[in-house]
CSV table of C-alpha atoms and ligand atoms in Angstrom, one decimal:
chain,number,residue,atom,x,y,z
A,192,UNK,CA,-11.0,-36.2,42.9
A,193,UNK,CA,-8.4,-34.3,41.0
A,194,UNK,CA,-6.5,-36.2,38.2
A,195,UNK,CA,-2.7,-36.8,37.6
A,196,UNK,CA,-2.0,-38.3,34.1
A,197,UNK,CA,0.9,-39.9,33.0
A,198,UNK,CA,2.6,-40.8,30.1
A,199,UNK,CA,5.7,-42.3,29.0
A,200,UNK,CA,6.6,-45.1,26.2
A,201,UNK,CA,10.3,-45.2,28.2
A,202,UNK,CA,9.0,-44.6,31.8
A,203,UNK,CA,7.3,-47.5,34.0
A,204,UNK,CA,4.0,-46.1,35.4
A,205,UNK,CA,3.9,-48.1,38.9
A,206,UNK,CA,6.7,-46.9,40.4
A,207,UNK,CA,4.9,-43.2,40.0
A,208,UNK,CA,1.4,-44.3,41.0
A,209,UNK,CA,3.1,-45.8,43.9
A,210,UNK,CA,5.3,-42.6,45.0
A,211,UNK,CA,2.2,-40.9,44.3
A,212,UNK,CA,-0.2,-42.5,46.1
A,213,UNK,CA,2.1,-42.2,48.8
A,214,UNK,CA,3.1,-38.3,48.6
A,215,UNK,CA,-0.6,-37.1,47.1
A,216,UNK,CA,-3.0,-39.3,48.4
A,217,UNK,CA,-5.4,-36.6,47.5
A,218,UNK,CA,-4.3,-37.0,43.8
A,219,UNK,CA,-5.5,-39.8,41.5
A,220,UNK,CA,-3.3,-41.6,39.2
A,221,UNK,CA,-4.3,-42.3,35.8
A,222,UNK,CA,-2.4,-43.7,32.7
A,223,UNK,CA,-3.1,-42.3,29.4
A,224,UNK,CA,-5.3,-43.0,27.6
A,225,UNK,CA,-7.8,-44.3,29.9
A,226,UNK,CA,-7.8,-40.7,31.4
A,227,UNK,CA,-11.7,-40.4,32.5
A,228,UNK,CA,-13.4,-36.9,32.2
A,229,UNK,CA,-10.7,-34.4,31.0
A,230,UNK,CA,-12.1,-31.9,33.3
A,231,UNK,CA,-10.5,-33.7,36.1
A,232,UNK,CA,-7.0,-33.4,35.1
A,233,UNK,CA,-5.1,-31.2,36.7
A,234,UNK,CA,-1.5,-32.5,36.4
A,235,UNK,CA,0.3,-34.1,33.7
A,236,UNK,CA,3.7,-36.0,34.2
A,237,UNK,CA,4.7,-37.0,30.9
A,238,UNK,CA,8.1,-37.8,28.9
A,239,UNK,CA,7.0,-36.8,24.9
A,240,UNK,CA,3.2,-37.3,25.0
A,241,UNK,CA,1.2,-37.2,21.7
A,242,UNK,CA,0.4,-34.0,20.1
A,243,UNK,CA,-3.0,-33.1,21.2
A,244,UNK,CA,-3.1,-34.5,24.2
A,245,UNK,CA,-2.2,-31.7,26.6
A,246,UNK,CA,-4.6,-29.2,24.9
A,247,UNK,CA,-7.0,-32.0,26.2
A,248,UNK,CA,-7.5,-31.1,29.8
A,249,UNK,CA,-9.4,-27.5,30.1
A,250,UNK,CA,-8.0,-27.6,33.9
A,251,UNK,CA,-4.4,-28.2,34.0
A,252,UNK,CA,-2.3,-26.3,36.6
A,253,UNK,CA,1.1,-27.9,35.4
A,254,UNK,CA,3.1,-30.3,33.2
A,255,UNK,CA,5.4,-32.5,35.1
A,256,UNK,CA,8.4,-33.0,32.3
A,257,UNK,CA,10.0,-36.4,33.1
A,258,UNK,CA,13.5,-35.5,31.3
A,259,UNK,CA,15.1,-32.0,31.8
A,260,UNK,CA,15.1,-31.4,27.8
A,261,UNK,CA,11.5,-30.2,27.3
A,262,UNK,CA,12.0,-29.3,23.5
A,263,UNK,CA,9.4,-32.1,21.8
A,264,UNK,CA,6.8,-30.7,24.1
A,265,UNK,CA,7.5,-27.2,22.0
A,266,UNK,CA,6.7,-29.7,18.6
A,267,UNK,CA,3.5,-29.6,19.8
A,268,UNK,CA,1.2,-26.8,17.9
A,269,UNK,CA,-1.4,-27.4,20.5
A,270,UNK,CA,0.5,-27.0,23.7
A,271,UNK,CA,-1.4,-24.9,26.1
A,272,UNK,CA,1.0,-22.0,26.5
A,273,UNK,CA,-0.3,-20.7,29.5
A,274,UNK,CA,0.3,-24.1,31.4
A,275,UNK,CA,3.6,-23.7,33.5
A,276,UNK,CA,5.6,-26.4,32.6
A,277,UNK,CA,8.5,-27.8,34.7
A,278,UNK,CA,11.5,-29.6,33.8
A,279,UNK,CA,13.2,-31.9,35.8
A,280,UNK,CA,16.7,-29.9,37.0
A,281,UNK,CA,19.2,-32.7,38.2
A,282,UNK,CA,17.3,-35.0,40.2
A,283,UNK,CA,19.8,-37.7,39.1
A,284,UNK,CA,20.6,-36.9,36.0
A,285,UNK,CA,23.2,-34.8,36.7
A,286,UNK,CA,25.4,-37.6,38.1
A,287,UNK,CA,24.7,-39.8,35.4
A,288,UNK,CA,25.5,-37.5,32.9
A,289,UNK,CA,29.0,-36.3,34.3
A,290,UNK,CA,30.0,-40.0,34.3
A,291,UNK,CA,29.1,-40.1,30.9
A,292,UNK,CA,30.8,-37.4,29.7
A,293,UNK,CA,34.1,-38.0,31.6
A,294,UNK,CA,33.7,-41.2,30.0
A,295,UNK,CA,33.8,-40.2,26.6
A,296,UNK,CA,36.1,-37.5,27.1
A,297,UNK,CA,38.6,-39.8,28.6
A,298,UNK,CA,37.6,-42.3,26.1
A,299,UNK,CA,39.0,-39.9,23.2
A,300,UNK,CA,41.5,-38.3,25.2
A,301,UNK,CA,43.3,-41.5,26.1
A,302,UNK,CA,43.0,-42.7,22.4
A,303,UNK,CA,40.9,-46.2,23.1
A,304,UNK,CA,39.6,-46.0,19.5
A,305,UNK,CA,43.3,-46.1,18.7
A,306,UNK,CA,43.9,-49.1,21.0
A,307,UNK,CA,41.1,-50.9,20.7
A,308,UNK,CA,41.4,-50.7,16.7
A,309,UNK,CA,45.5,-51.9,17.6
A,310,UNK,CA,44.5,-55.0,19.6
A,311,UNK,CA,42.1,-56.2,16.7
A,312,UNK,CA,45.0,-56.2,13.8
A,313,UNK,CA,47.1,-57.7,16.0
A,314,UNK,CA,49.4,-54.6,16.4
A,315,UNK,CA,51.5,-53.5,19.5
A,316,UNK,CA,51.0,-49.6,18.9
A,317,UNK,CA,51.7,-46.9,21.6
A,318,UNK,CA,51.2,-43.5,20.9
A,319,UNK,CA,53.0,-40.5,22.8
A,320,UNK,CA,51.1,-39.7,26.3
A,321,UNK,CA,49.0,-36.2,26.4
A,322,UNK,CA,48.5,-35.1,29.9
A,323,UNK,CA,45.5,-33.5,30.5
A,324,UNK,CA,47.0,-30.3,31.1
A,325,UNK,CA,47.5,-30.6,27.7
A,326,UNK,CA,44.5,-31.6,26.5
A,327,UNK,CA,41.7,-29.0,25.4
A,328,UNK,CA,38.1,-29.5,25.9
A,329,UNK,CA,34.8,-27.5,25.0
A,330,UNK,CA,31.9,-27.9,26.8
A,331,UNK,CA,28.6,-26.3,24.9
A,332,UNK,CA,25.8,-25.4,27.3
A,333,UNK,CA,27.0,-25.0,30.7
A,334,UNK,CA,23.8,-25.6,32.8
A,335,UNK,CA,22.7,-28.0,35.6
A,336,UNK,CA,24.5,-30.8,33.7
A,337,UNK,CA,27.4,-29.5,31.3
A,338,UNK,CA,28.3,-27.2,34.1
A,339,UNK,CA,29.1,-30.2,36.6
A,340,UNK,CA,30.7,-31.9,33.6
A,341,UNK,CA,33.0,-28.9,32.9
A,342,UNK,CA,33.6,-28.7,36.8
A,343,UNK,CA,34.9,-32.1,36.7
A,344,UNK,CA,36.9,-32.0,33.6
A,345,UNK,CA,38.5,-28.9,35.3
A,346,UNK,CA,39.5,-31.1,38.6
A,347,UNK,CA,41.2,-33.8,36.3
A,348,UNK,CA,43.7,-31.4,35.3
A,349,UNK,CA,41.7,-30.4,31.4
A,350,UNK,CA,42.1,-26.7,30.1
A,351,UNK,CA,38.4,-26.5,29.9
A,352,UNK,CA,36.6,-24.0,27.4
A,353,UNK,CA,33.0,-23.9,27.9
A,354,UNK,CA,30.3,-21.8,25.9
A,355,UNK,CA,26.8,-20.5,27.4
A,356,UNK,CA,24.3,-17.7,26.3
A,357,UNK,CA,25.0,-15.8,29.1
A,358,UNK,CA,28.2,-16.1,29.6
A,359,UNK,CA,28.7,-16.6,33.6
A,360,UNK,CA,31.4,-17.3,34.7
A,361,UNK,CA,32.7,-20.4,36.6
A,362,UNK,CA,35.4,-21.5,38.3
A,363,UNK,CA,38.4,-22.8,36.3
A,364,UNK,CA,36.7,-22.8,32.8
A,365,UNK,CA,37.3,-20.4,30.5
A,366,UNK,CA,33.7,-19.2,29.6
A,367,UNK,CA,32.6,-17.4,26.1
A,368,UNK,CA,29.1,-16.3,24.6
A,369,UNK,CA,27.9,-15.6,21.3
A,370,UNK,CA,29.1,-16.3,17.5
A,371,UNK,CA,32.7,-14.4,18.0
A,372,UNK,CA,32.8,-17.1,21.8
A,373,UNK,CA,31.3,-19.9,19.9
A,374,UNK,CA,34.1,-19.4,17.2
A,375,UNK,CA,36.8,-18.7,19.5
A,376,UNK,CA,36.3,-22.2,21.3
A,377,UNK,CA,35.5,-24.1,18.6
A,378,UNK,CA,39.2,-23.3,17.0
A,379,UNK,CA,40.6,-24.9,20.2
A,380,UNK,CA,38.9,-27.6,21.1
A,381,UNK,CA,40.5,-31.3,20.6
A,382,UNK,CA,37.2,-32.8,22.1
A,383,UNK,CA,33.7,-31.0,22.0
A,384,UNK,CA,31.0,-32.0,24.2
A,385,UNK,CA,27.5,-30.6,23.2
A,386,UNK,CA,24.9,-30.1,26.6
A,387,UNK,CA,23.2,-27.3,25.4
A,388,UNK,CA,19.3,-27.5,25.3
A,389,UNK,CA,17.6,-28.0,21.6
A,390,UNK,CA,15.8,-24.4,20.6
A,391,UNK,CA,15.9,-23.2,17.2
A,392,UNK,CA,19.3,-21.2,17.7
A,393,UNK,CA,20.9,-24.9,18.4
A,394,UNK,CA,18.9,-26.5,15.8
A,395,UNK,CA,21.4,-28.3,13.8
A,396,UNK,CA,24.9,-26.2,15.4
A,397,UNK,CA,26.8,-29.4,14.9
A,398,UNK,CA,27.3,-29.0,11.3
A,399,UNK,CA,29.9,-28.5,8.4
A,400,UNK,CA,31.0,-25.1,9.7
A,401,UNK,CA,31.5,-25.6,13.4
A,402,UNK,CA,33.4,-29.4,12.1
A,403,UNK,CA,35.5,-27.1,10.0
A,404,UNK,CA,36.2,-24.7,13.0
A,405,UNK,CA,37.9,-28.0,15.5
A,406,UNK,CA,41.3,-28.6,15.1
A,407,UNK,CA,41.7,-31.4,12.8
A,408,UNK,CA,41.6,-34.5,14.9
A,409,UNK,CA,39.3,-33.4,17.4
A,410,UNK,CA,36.2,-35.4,18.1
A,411,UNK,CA,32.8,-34.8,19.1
A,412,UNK,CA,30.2,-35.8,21.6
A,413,UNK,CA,26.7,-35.4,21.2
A,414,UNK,CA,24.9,-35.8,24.9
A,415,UNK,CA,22.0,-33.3,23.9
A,416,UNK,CA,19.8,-34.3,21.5
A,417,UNK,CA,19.7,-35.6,17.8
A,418,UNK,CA,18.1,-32.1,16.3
A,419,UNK,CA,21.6,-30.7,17.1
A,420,UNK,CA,24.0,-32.4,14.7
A,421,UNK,CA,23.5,-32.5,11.1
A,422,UNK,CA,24.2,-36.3,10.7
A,423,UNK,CA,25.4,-35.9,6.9
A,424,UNK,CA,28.0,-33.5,8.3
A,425,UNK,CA,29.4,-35.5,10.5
A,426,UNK,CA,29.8,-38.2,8.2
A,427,UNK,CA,31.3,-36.1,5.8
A,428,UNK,CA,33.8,-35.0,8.6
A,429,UNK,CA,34.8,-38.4,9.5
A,430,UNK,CA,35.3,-39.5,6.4
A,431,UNK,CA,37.6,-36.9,5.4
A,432,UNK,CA,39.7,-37.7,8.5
A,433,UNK,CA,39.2,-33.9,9.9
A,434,UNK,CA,37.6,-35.9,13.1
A,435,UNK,CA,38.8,-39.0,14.4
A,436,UNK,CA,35.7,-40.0,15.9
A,437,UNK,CA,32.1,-39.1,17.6
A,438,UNK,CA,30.8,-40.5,20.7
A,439,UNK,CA,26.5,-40.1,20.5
A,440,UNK,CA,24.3,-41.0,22.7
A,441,UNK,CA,20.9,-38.7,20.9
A,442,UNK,CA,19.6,-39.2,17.3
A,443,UNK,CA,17.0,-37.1,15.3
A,444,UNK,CA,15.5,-40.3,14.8
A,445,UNK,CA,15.6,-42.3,17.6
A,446,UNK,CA,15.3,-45.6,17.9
A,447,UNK,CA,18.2,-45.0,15.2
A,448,UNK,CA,16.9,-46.7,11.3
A,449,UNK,CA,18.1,-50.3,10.7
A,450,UNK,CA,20.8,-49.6,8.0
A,451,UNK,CA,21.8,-46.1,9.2
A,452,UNK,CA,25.3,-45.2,8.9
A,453,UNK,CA,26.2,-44.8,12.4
A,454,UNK,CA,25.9,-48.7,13.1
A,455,UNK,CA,28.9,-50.1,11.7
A,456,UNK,CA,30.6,-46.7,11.2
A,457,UNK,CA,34.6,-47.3,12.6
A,458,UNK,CA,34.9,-43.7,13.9
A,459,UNK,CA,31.5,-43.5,15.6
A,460,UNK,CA,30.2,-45.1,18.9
A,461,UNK,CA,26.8,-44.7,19.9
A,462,UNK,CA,24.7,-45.9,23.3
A,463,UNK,CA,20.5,-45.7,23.1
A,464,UNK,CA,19.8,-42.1,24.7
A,465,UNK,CA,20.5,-43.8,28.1
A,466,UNK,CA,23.4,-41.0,29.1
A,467,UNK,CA,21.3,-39.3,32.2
A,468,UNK,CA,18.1,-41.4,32.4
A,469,UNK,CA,15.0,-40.6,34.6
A,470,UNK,CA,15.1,-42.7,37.8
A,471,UNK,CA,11.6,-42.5,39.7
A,472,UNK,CA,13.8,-43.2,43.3
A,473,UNK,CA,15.9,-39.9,42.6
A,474,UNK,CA,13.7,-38.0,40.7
A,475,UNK,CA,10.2,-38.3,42.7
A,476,UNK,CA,11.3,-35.7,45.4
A,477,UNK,CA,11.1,-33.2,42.9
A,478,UNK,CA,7.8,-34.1,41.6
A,479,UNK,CA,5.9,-34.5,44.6
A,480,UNK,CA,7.8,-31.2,45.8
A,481,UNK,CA,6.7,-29.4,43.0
A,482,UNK,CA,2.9,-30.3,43.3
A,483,UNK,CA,2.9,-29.3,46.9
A,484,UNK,CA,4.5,-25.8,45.5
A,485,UNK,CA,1.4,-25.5,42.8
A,486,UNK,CA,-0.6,-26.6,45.4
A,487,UNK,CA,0.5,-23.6,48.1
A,488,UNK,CA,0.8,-20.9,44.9
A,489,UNK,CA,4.7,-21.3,45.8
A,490,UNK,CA,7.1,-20.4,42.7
A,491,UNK,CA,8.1,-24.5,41.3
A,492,UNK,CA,11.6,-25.8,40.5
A,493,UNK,CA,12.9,-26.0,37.1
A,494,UNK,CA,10.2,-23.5,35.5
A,495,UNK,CA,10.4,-23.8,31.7
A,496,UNK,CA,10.7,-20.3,30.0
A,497,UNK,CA,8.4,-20.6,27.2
A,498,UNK,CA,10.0,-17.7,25.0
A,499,UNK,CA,13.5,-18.9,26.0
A,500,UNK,CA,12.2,-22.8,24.9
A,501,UNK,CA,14.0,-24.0,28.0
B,847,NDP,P1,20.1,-26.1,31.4
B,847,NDP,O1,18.9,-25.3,30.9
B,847,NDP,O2,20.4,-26.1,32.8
B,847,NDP,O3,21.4,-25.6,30.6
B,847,NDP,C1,21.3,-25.2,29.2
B,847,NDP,C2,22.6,-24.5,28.9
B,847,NDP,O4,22.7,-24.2,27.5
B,847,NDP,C3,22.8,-23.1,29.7
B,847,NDP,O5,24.1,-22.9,30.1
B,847,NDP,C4,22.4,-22.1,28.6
B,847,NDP,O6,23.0,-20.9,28.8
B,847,NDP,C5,23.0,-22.8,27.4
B,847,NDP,N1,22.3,-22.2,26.2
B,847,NDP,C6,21.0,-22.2,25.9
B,847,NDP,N2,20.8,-21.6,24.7
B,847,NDP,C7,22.0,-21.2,24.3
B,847,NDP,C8,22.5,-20.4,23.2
B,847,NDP,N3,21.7,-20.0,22.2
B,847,NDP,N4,23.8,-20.2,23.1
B,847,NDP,C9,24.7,-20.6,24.0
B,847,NDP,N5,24.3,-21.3,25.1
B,847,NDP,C10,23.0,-21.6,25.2
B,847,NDP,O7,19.9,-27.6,30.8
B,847,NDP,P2,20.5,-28.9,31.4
B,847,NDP,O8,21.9,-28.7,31.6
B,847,NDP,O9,19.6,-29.4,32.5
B,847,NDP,O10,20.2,-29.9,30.1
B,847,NDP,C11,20.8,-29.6,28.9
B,847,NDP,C12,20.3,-30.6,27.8
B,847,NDP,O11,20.8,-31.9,28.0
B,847,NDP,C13,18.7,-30.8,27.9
B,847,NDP,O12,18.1,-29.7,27.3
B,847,NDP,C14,18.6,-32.1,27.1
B,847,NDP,O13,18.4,-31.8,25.7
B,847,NDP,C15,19.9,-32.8,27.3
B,847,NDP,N6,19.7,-34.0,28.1
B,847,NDP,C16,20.0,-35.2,27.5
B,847,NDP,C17,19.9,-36.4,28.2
B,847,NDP,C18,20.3,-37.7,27.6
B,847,NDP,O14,20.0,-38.7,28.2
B,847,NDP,N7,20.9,-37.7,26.5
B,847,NDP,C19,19.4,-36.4,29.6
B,847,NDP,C20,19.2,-35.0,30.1
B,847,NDP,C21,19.3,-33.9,29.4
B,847,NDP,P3,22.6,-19.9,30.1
B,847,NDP,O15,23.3,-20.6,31.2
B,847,NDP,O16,23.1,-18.6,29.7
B,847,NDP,O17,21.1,-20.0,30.2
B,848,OXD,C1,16.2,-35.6,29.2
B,848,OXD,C2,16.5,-36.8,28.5
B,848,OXD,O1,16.1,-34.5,28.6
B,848,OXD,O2,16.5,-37.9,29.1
B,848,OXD,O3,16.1,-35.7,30.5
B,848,OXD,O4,16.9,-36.7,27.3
């Protein structure tokens, strides 16, 4: 019988033999290592497997990506580059991840490092209200999730500056492209929010240069992933007082070192890479749809573009 594999170190496997077992009877489920005759394998559903592993199985027909950031399978020299590999688009992370992201927008924007820093000394400290309409934000990456976070900012009332490679537009943001866009909204934005996928042209963007390009004051949130921000930058940044403060939720070393900086920094709040998590309830519809499509030879959802690297 044709082989599903799976692997995860963040992902329970019983909830995805049991939607499978359901959904592909035809298909059995097998946890990695114990993966029998490689031979057999023709599917992989896996969130950062080992290096190695999917050059493994001479048959594959796809890899099943259980996050929508596919960028550590890439860190893989061995990846079969023929095998399509699909991402997971939405399939409930992109609710998560706009309640995140309002959250830490509004978090900044209504000053609670501020208040919260007020209430400890004791101190009874208002600051003069910003209404959103006054209030600028940039959005980097505006795909399935920064998109639909830059679509909400816009209904709250934010002027909302958002930066893609192509440049489409979209309703009520003001969209740029390229260095000259990236420049452009970086001079004007009091909160950045960085959703853009981690390929080598967004290897390390959060650095000295695009810190020096905010206006001072401005703070950042880093929903992506850790490869983006150079963390020694953003330090340096916060320390000088040209940010007032960094929301992260994605580390280049993640679980994040005992003793790192970020743990007991003032200006920095960070959660465990838990912003849009994969939940097997909301994401299994897509899964199971896209092995029927493989299946039938029908084009899949979320089809990585191997030269684009997402
Ligand atoms: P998408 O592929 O849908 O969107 C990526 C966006 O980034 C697109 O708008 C794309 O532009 C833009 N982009 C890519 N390269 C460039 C570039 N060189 N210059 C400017 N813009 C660029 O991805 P998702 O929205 O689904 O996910 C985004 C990322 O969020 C994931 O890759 C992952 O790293 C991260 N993530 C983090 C999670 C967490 O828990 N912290 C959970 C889920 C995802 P264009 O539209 O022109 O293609
Ligand atoms: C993802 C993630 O990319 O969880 O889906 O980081």
């Amino acid at each position: 019988m044709p082989v599903l594999v799976f692997h995860s170190e963040i992902d329970a496997p019983e909830p995805w033999r049991q939607v499978l077992a359901r959904a592909c009877p035809d298909l059995e489920f097998r946890i990695w290592p114990d993966v029998g005759p490689p031979a057999e394998v023709r599917y992989a559903l896996v969130w950062k497997p080992p290096h190695g592993m999917l050059a493994s199985f001479p048959k594959l027909k796809a890899i099943l990506s259980l996050g929508a950031g596919v960028d550590a399978l890439f860190l893989d020299a061995t990846l079969p580059r023929t095998v399509p590999i699909l991402r997971l688009v939405d399939a409930g992370l992109r609710g998560q991840m706009t309640e995140y992201g309002l959250y830490a927008v509004l978090y900044f924007h209504r000053d609670m490092p501020h208040y919260l820093a007020a209430q400890l000394a004791g101190r009874w400290a208002p600051l003069a209200a910003v209404p959103a309409a006054q209030r600028t934000v940039g959005v980097m990456g505006l795909g399935v999730l920064g998109a639909d976070l830059a679509r909400m900012l816009v209904a709250l009332g934010f002027r909302v500056l958002g930066w893609s490679r192509n440049g489409r537009a979209l309703d009520g943001v003001e969209v740029h492209s390229g260095e000259g866009g990236l420049r452009e909204m970086l001079s004007r934005s009091e909160i950045l929010v960085n959703l853009l996928p981690l390929i080598p042209q967004t290897r390390n963007i959060l650095n000295a240069r695009t810190f020096a390009q905010l206006p001072r004051g401005a703070a950042v949130i880093n929903l992506a992933r850790g490869g983006h921000l150079v963390e020694a930058d953003l330090l340096a940044a916060l320390d000088s007082g040209h940010l007032r403060g960094a929301m992260l939720d994605v580390f280049e070393h993640e679980p994040l070192p005992e003793g790192h900086a970020f743990w007991r920094h003032p200006k920095v709040v960070f959660t465990p890479h838990i912003s849009a998590q994969a939940v097997t309830a909301l994401a299994e519809g897509q899964i199971v749809e896209n092995i029927r499509r493989m299946e039938a030879g029908e084009a899949p959802i979320g089809l990585v573009d191997p030269d684009r690297g997402y």
